[in-house]
Amino acid sequence: MSLHPCGNAVSRSLTILISSHNRAGLLERTLRYLNAARRPRDWSVDVLVAANACTDGTHTLLDLYACAASDPATREGRLPVRWVAEPRMGKSHALNSAIPLLTSERVAFVDDDHRVDGASPDNVYTPAESYPRADILCGRILPDWDGSEPPWVHDNGPYRIYPLPVPRYDLGDRPLSAPHETTTPGGGNLVLRTALFDSVGDFSIVYGPVGRSLGGAEDHEWVLRAIAAGASVQYVPDIVQYHFVDPGRLKLGYVVRKAFERSASAVRLGATGDDKGPVPPYMIRKAAGYSLAVLASVGAQQRRFHLVRLAASLGEIKGHVHAWMDGPPQAR
């Protein structure tokens, strides 16, 4: 692990933490939007990038960017940047390598394929003062649709594909305390007290994507641990990030694989360890039912819907088997 500093620790500060694996182009795009966004006047904002097992041009990009951001002649309003290279593959490893380097009061998580809303950093600062007792602020994550996406992604009929393989977190236009009682927020748009890591700990390496794998839930698992430790959560709809829509994620193969892995992670995370046996009969019946539905499907719309449901049900079986092998929660 190597550290490349180009910034100083300050009080009343916010660090934007980004984990990235071999996506230099998207990372550069994210940094560009962060630079263009309005910044809070009374807080200092910097960026910390965890480059996870990168073999593309990410290191060169970050070196050039960090030096340009620190040079008065080329600063041009750029945010100060530090970065750390984490050779162990896995998003949780990358985030955990960055945690000891955080010196700011709060840390905001931004994915390397997100477009930050133009007022977002300012809207991070304002809620931090509006909700001084909130340990975790979460905002909206919306797909960054550009009109080139296939029509079926906007279908609200009986064969709607939901959740889509493009992350979305939207609980409406009003602030909401304890949003986890509705849906646990993910790590794509969280702002939290940095001191929480002292009591909650690192991200679990059992969960989370490794390279281009489609696993996840490392952020949900951490948030649930934080809540169990007494952290309070506040939903702030004004904190907005837009998720880049990769056309490849809207192809049937990806949609099916994502449904499988997402369900596996969700069931494994939510398992209580109380069920007897590796696979409950109802899960087998559900998978069998969707298998028959696929065979009986008429048209592409029905077939796509039932294939995704079948994949999700098979993912539930995988997640339950993993949870059963893990043992009761207290033994994990």
Short mmCIF file of C-alpha atoms in Angstrom, two decimals:
data_model
loop_
_atom_site.label_atom_id
_atom_site.label_comp_id
_atom_site.label_asym_id
_atom_site.label_seq_id
_atom_site.Cartn_x
_atom_site.Cartn_y
_atom_site.Cartn_z
CA MET A 1 0.00 0.00 0.00
CA SER A 2 1.48 3.37 -1.01
CA LEU A 3 0.25 6.84 -0.16
CA HIS A 4 0.55 9.86 -2.44
CA PRO A 5 -0.39 12.96 -0.41
CA CYS A 6 -1.33 16.29 -1.93
CA GLY A 7 -3.45 17.83 0.84
CA ASN A 8 -3.45 18.78 4.51
CA ALA A 9 -5.62 17.86 7.47
CA VAL A 10 -7.94 20.66 8.54
CA SER A 11 -10.81 21.18 10.95
CA ARG A 12 -14.44 21.51 9.81
CA SER A 13 -13.61 19.52 6.75
CA LEU A 14 -15.14 17.01 4.38
CA THR A 15 -13.26 14.28 2.54
CA ILE A 16 -14.83 12.75 -0.55
CA LEU A 17 -13.80 9.08 -0.65
CA ILE A 18 -13.79 7.23 -3.98
CA SER A 19 -12.87 3.61 -4.61
CA SER A 20 -11.91 2.77 -8.20
CA HIS A 21 -10.77 -0.30 -10.11
CA ASN A 22 -9.51 0.12 -13.69
CA ARG A 23 -11.96 2.84 -14.67
CA ALA A 24 -9.68 5.80 -15.26
CA GLY A 25 -12.07 7.35 -17.78
CA LEU A 26 -15.07 7.28 -15.45
CA LEU A 27 -12.93 8.38 -12.51
CA GLU A 28 -11.69 11.40 -14.44
CA ARG A 29 -15.32 12.22 -15.27
CA THR A 30 -16.33 12.00 -11.61
CA LEU A 31 -13.46 14.27 -10.54
CA ARG A 32 -14.43 16.76 -13.21
CA TYR A 33 -18.00 16.96 -11.92
CA LEU A 34 -16.77 17.30 -8.34
CA ASN A 35 -14.61 20.24 -9.35
CA ALA A 36 -17.52 21.92 -11.09
CA ALA A 37 -19.87 21.48 -8.14
CA ARG A 38 -20.54 24.31 -5.73
CA ARG A 39 -18.49 24.03 -2.54
CA PRO A 40 -19.35 25.04 1.00
CA ARG A 41 -17.71 28.27 2.07
CA ASP A 42 -16.91 27.39 5.66
CA TRP A 43 -15.65 23.86 5.14
CA SER A 44 -12.53 22.60 3.40
CA VAL A 45 -13.18 19.81 0.90
CA ASP A 46 -10.65 17.35 -0.45
CA VAL A 47 -10.70 14.03 -2.31
CA LEU A 48 -9.18 10.69 -1.28
CA VAL A 49 -9.10 7.98 -3.96
CA ALA A 50 -8.48 4.31 -3.14
CA ALA A 51 -7.09 2.80 -6.35
CA ASN A 52 -7.93 -0.88 -6.10
CA ALA A 53 -5.52 -3.22 -7.93
CA CYS A 54 -5.48 -0.86 -10.92
CA THR A 55 -3.51 -1.87 -14.01
CA ASP A 56 -4.81 0.78 -16.41
CA GLY A 57 -3.93 4.46 -16.38
CA THR A 58 -5.53 5.23 -13.00
CA HIS A 59 -2.24 5.78 -11.14
CA THR A 60 -0.92 8.12 -13.81
CA LEU A 61 -4.20 10.04 -13.88
CA LEU A 62 -4.14 10.50 -10.11
CA ASP A 63 -0.47 11.51 -10.01
CA LEU A 64 -1.02 14.16 -12.69
CA TYR A 65 -4.27 15.32 -11.14
CA ALA A 66 -2.90 15.55 -7.59
CA CYS A 67 0.14 17.52 -8.68
CA ALA A 68 -1.93 19.88 -10.84
CA ALA A 69 -4.35 20.44 -7.95
CA SER A 70 -1.49 21.34 -5.60
CA ASP A 71 0.35 23.68 -7.96
CA PRO A 72 -0.92 27.30 -7.74
CA ALA A 73 -0.18 27.76 -11.45
CA THR A 74 -2.45 24.88 -12.51
CA ARG A 75 -4.86 24.57 -9.59
CA GLU A 76 -7.74 26.25 -11.43
CA GLY A 77 -10.21 25.55 -8.64
CA ARG A 78 -9.45 21.83 -8.50
CA LEU A 79 -10.11 19.98 -5.28
CA PRO A 80 -6.99 18.77 -3.46
CA VAL A 81 -6.43 15.06 -4.07
CA ARG A 82 -4.69 12.31 -2.15
CA TRP A 83 -4.66 8.73 -3.26
CA VAL A 84 -3.68 5.33 -1.99
CA ALA A 85 -2.90 2.22 -4.04
CA GLU A 86 -4.40 -0.96 -2.57
CA PRO A 87 -3.06 -4.09 -4.36
CA ARG A 88 -5.51 -6.55 -2.78
CA MET A 89 -8.46 -7.00 -5.09
CA GLY A 90 -11.82 -6.07 -3.58
CA LYS A 91 -13.72 -2.86 -2.85
CA SER A 92 -13.77 -3.53 0.89
CA HIS A 93 -9.97 -3.84 0.91
CA ALA A 94 -9.72 -0.53 -0.95
CA LEU A 95 -12.04 1.33 1.40
CA ASN A 96 -10.37 -0.16 4.47
CA SER A 97 -6.96 1.01 3.25
CA ALA A 98 -8.29 4.56 3.04
CA ILE A 99 -10.01 4.71 6.43
CA PRO A 100 -6.80 5.24 8.49
CA LEU A 101 -5.94 8.20 6.24
CA LEU A 102 -9.14 10.12 6.98
CA THR A 103 -8.54 13.21 9.10
CA SER A 104 -11.68 15.22 8.28
CA GLU A 105 -14.75 15.59 10.44
CA ARG A 106 -16.98 13.92 7.87
CA VAL A 107 -16.48 11.67 4.89
CA ALA A 108 -18.72 11.53 1.82
CA PHE A 109 -18.78 8.39 -0.32
CA VAL A 110 -18.93 8.86 -4.08
CA ASP A 111 -18.67 5.97 -6.56
CA ASP A 112 -16.28 6.34 -9.47
CA ASP A 113 -19.18 6.15 -11.93
CA HIS A 114 -21.30 8.84 -10.29
CA ARG A 115 -22.08 12.37 -11.41
CA VAL A 116 -22.42 14.63 -8.42
CA ASP A 117 -25.25 17.15 -8.55
CA GLY A 118 -23.97 20.68 -9.09
CA ALA A 119 -25.01 21.81 -5.61
CA SER A 120 -24.27 18.53 -3.86
CA PRO A 121 -21.19 19.41 -1.78
CA ASP A 122 -22.99 22.52 -0.53
CA ASN A 123 -26.00 20.34 0.23
CA VAL A 124 -23.76 18.00 2.21
CA TYR A 125 -22.54 20.82 4.39
CA THR A 126 -25.98 22.35 5.03
CA PRO A 127 -27.62 19.12 6.31
CA ALA A 128 -24.59 18.49 8.51
CA GLU A 129 -25.55 21.65 10.36
CA SER A 130 -29.30 21.21 9.96
CA TYR A 131 -29.10 17.72 11.48
CA PRO A 132 -26.20 18.04 13.94
CA ARG A 133 -27.18 14.88 15.81
CA ALA A 134 -27.31 12.68 12.71
CA ASP A 135 -24.30 10.40 12.46
CA ILE A 136 -25.08 9.27 8.92
CA LEU A 137 -26.66 11.34 6.16
CA CYS A 138 -27.90 9.55 3.05
CA GLY A 139 -29.20 11.06 -0.16
CA ARG A 140 -30.64 10.07 -3.48
CA ILE A 141 -28.95 7.94 -6.11
CA LEU A 142 -30.68 8.27 -9.47
CA PRO A 143 -29.91 6.66 -12.84
CA ASP A 144 -28.29 9.17 -15.18
CA TRP A 145 -30.63 8.44 -18.11
CA ASP A 146 -29.69 10.10 -21.39
CA GLY A 147 -32.46 8.80 -23.67
CA SER A 148 -30.37 6.07 -25.28
CA GLU A 149 -31.57 3.39 -22.86
CA PRO A 150 -34.03 0.70 -24.07
CA PRO A 151 -37.72 1.50 -23.44
CA TRP A 152 -38.26 -1.52 -21.17
CA VAL A 153 -36.23 0.09 -18.34
CA HIS A 154 -39.07 2.60 -17.87
CA ASP A 155 -41.85 0.00 -17.99
CA ASN A 156 -44.21 0.13 -14.98
CA GLY A 157 -46.48 -2.70 -16.10
CA PRO A 158 -46.82 -6.24 -14.71
CA TYR A 159 -43.51 -7.31 -16.25
CA ARG A 160 -41.49 -4.43 -14.86
CA ILE A 161 -37.84 -5.28 -14.12
CA TYR A 162 -37.15 -4.03 -10.62
CA PRO A 163 -34.75 -3.34 -9.12
CA LEU A 164 -32.87 -2.43 -12.26
CA PRO A 165 -29.14 -3.23 -12.55
CA VAL A 166 -28.51 0.53 -12.29
CA PRO A 167 -28.38 1.58 -8.61
CA ARG A 168 -31.23 3.72 -7.36
CA TYR A 169 -32.08 5.01 -3.90
CA ASP A 170 -34.96 7.45 -3.68
CA LEU A 171 -37.31 7.79 -0.71
CA GLY A 172 -39.09 10.89 -1.98
CA ASP A 173 -38.84 14.65 -1.69
CA ARG A 174 -39.08 15.01 2.08
CA PRO A 175 -36.39 14.45 4.70
CA LEU A 176 -36.86 11.27 6.66
CA SER A 177 -35.36 10.11 9.92
CA ALA A 178 -34.49 6.42 10.28
CA PRO A 179 -34.77 5.71 6.51
CA HIS A 180 -33.30 2.24 7.10
CA GLU A 181 -36.70 1.22 8.43
CA THR A 182 -37.88 1.56 4.83
CA THR A 183 -34.74 0.67 2.87
CA THR A 184 -31.17 0.44 4.10
CA PRO A 185 -29.06 3.04 2.29
CA GLY A 186 -26.01 1.93 0.34
CA GLY A 187 -22.56 3.44 0.26
CA GLY A 188 -22.88 5.25 -3.05
CA ASN A 189 -24.19 8.42 -1.40
CA LEU A 190 -23.44 8.46 2.32
CA VAL A 191 -22.01 11.23 4.46
CA LEU A 192 -20.93 10.15 7.91
CA ARG A 193 -18.90 11.16 10.89
CA THR A 194 -15.38 9.88 10.38
CA ALA A 195 -15.20 8.99 14.08
CA LEU A 196 -17.79 6.26 13.48
CA PHE A 197 -15.07 3.99 12.12
CA ASP A 198 -13.51 3.92 15.60
CA SER A 199 -16.60 2.23 17.04
CA VAL A 200 -18.06 0.41 14.01
CA GLY A 201 -14.82 -0.80 12.40
CA ASP A 202 -13.89 -1.54 8.80
CA PHE A 203 -15.96 -2.83 5.90
CA SER A 204 -16.46 -6.59 5.87
CA ILE A 205 -14.32 -8.36 3.29
CA VAL A 206 -16.93 -11.14 3.14
CA TYR A 207 -19.16 -8.82 1.13
CA GLY A 208 -18.55 -6.38 -1.68
CA PRO A 209 -17.44 -6.58 -5.30
CA VAL A 210 -14.05 -8.02 -6.21
CA GLY A 211 -12.79 -6.63 -9.51
CA ARG A 212 -15.65 -6.76 -11.98
CA SER A 213 -17.69 -9.27 -9.96
CA LEU A 214 -21.31 -8.34 -9.26
CA GLY A 215 -21.31 -9.00 -5.53
CA GLY A 216 -22.19 -6.27 -3.09
CA ALA A 217 -23.75 -5.42 0.29
CA GLU A 218 -20.51 -4.37 2.01
CA ASP A 219 -22.01 -0.89 2.47
CA HIS A 220 -25.39 -2.17 3.72
CA GLU A 221 -23.65 -4.48 6.18
CA TRP A 222 -21.55 -1.60 7.54
CA VAL A 223 -24.57 0.69 7.90
CA LEU A 224 -26.49 -2.02 9.76
CA ARG A 225 -23.54 -2.46 12.14
CA ALA A 226 -23.39 1.29 12.68
CA ILE A 227 -27.11 1.41 13.49
CA ALA A 228 -26.72 -1.52 15.88
CA ALA A 229 -23.94 0.45 17.58
CA GLY A 230 -26.31 3.39 18.09
CA ALA A 231 -25.66 5.57 15.01
CA SER A 232 -28.56 7.73 13.83
CA VAL A 233 -29.42 8.00 10.12
CA GLN A 234 -31.09 10.89 8.30
CA TYR A 235 -32.34 10.85 4.70
CA VAL A 236 -31.74 14.18 2.93
CA PRO A 237 -33.28 14.27 -0.58
CA ASP A 238 -31.23 17.32 -1.59
CA ILE A 239 -28.00 15.30 -1.55
CA VAL A 240 -28.14 13.87 -5.07
CA GLN A 241 -25.79 11.71 -7.13
CA TYR A 242 -26.49 10.37 -10.61
CA HIS A 243 -25.25 6.91 -11.50
CA PHE A 244 -23.66 6.46 -14.93
CA VAL A 245 -25.74 4.12 -17.09
CA ASP A 246 -23.47 1.63 -18.80
CA PRO A 247 -25.31 0.23 -21.85
CA GLY A 248 -23.73 -3.15 -21.12
CA ARG A 249 -25.64 -3.31 -17.85
CA LEU A 250 -28.92 -3.22 -19.73
CA LYS A 251 -28.24 -6.36 -21.73
CA LEU A 252 -30.13 -9.44 -20.66
CA GLY A 253 -27.06 -11.41 -19.60
CA TYR A 254 -25.90 -8.71 -17.21
CA VAL A 255 -29.42 -8.10 -15.85
CA VAL A 256 -29.79 -11.80 -15.07
CA ARG A 257 -26.35 -12.12 -13.43
CA LYS A 258 -26.90 -8.99 -11.36
CA ALA A 259 -30.27 -10.24 -10.11
CA PHE A 260 -28.61 -13.51 -9.07
CA GLU A 261 -25.71 -11.89 -7.19
CA ARG A 262 -27.81 -9.13 -5.63
CA SER A 263 -30.29 -11.64 -4.19
CA ALA A 264 -27.47 -13.85 -2.95
CA SER A 265 -25.85 -10.95 -1.10
CA ALA A 266 -29.16 -9.70 0.34
CA VAL A 267 -30.20 -13.11 1.68
CA ARG A 268 -26.77 -13.84 3.09
CA LEU A 269 -26.70 -10.47 4.83
CA GLY A 270 -30.22 -10.80 6.23
CA ALA A 271 -29.99 -14.44 7.33
CA THR A 272 -30.57 -15.17 11.01
CA GLY A 273 -28.95 -18.59 11.05
CA ASP A 274 -32.12 -20.07 12.59
CA ASP A 275 -33.25 -22.08 9.55
CA LYS A 276 -32.53 -25.77 9.60
CA GLY A 277 -30.86 -27.26 6.56
CA PRO A 278 -29.07 -25.51 3.73
CA VAL A 279 -32.08 -24.75 1.49
CA PRO A 280 -35.67 -24.17 2.68
CA PRO A 281 -38.28 -25.99 0.55
CA TYR A 282 -40.10 -22.75 -0.32
CA MET A 283 -36.98 -21.47 -2.09
CA ILE A 284 -36.84 -24.60 -4.21
CA ARG A 285 -40.55 -24.29 -5.03
CA LYS A 286 -40.09 -20.64 -6.02
CA ALA A 287 -37.20 -21.45 -8.36
CA ALA A 288 -39.15 -24.31 -9.88
CA GLY A 289 -42.16 -22.06 -10.42
CA TYR A 290 -40.14 -19.44 -12.24
CA SER A 291 -38.43 -22.14 -14.32
CA LEU A 292 -41.84 -23.25 -15.58
CA ALA A 293 -42.85 -19.63 -16.13
CA VAL A 294 -39.81 -19.09 -18.35
CA LEU A 295 -40.79 -22.08 -20.48
CA ALA A 296 -44.37 -20.84 -20.72
CA SER A 297 -43.46 -17.22 -21.49
CA VAL A 298 -44.96 -15.57 -24.54
CA GLY A 299 -42.85 -12.78 -26.03
CA ALA A 300 -39.60 -11.16 -25.04
CA GLN A 301 -41.10 -9.02 -22.27
CA GLN A 302 -42.52 -11.96 -20.32
CA ARG A 303 -39.43 -14.08 -20.90
CA ARG A 304 -37.09 -11.33 -19.67
CA PHE A 305 -39.19 -10.80 -16.55
CA HIS A 306 -39.35 -14.49 -15.63
CA LEU A 307 -35.66 -15.06 -16.38
CA VAL A 308 -34.74 -12.24 -14.01
CA ARG A 309 -37.11 -13.60 -11.34
CA LEU A 310 -35.63 -17.08 -11.80
CA ALA A 311 -32.11 -15.71 -11.42
CA ALA A 312 -33.11 -13.84 -8.26
CA SER A 313 -34.69 -16.96 -6.76
CA LEU A 314 -31.56 -19.00 -7.52
CA GLY A 315 -29.54 -16.22 -5.93
CA GLU A 316 -31.64 -16.55 -2.79
CA ILE A 317 -30.67 -20.21 -2.65
CA LYS A 318 -27.00 -19.35 -3.03
CA GLY A 319 -27.22 -16.70 -0.32
CA HIS A 320 -28.98 -19.04 2.07
CA VAL A 321 -26.39 -21.76 1.52
CA HIS A 322 -23.58 -19.29 2.22
CA ALA A 323 -25.34 -18.02 5.35
CA TRP A 324 -25.90 -21.60 6.52
CA MET A 325 -22.21 -22.32 6.02
CA ASP A 326 -21.31 -19.08 7.85
CA GLY A 327 -23.25 -20.20 10.92
CA PRO A 328 -25.26 -18.03 13.34
CA PRO A 329 -24.54 -14.29 13.20
CA GLN A 330 -22.66 -14.33 16.49
CA ALA A 331 -20.28 -16.95 15.07
CA ARG A 332 -19.50 -15.06 11.85
#
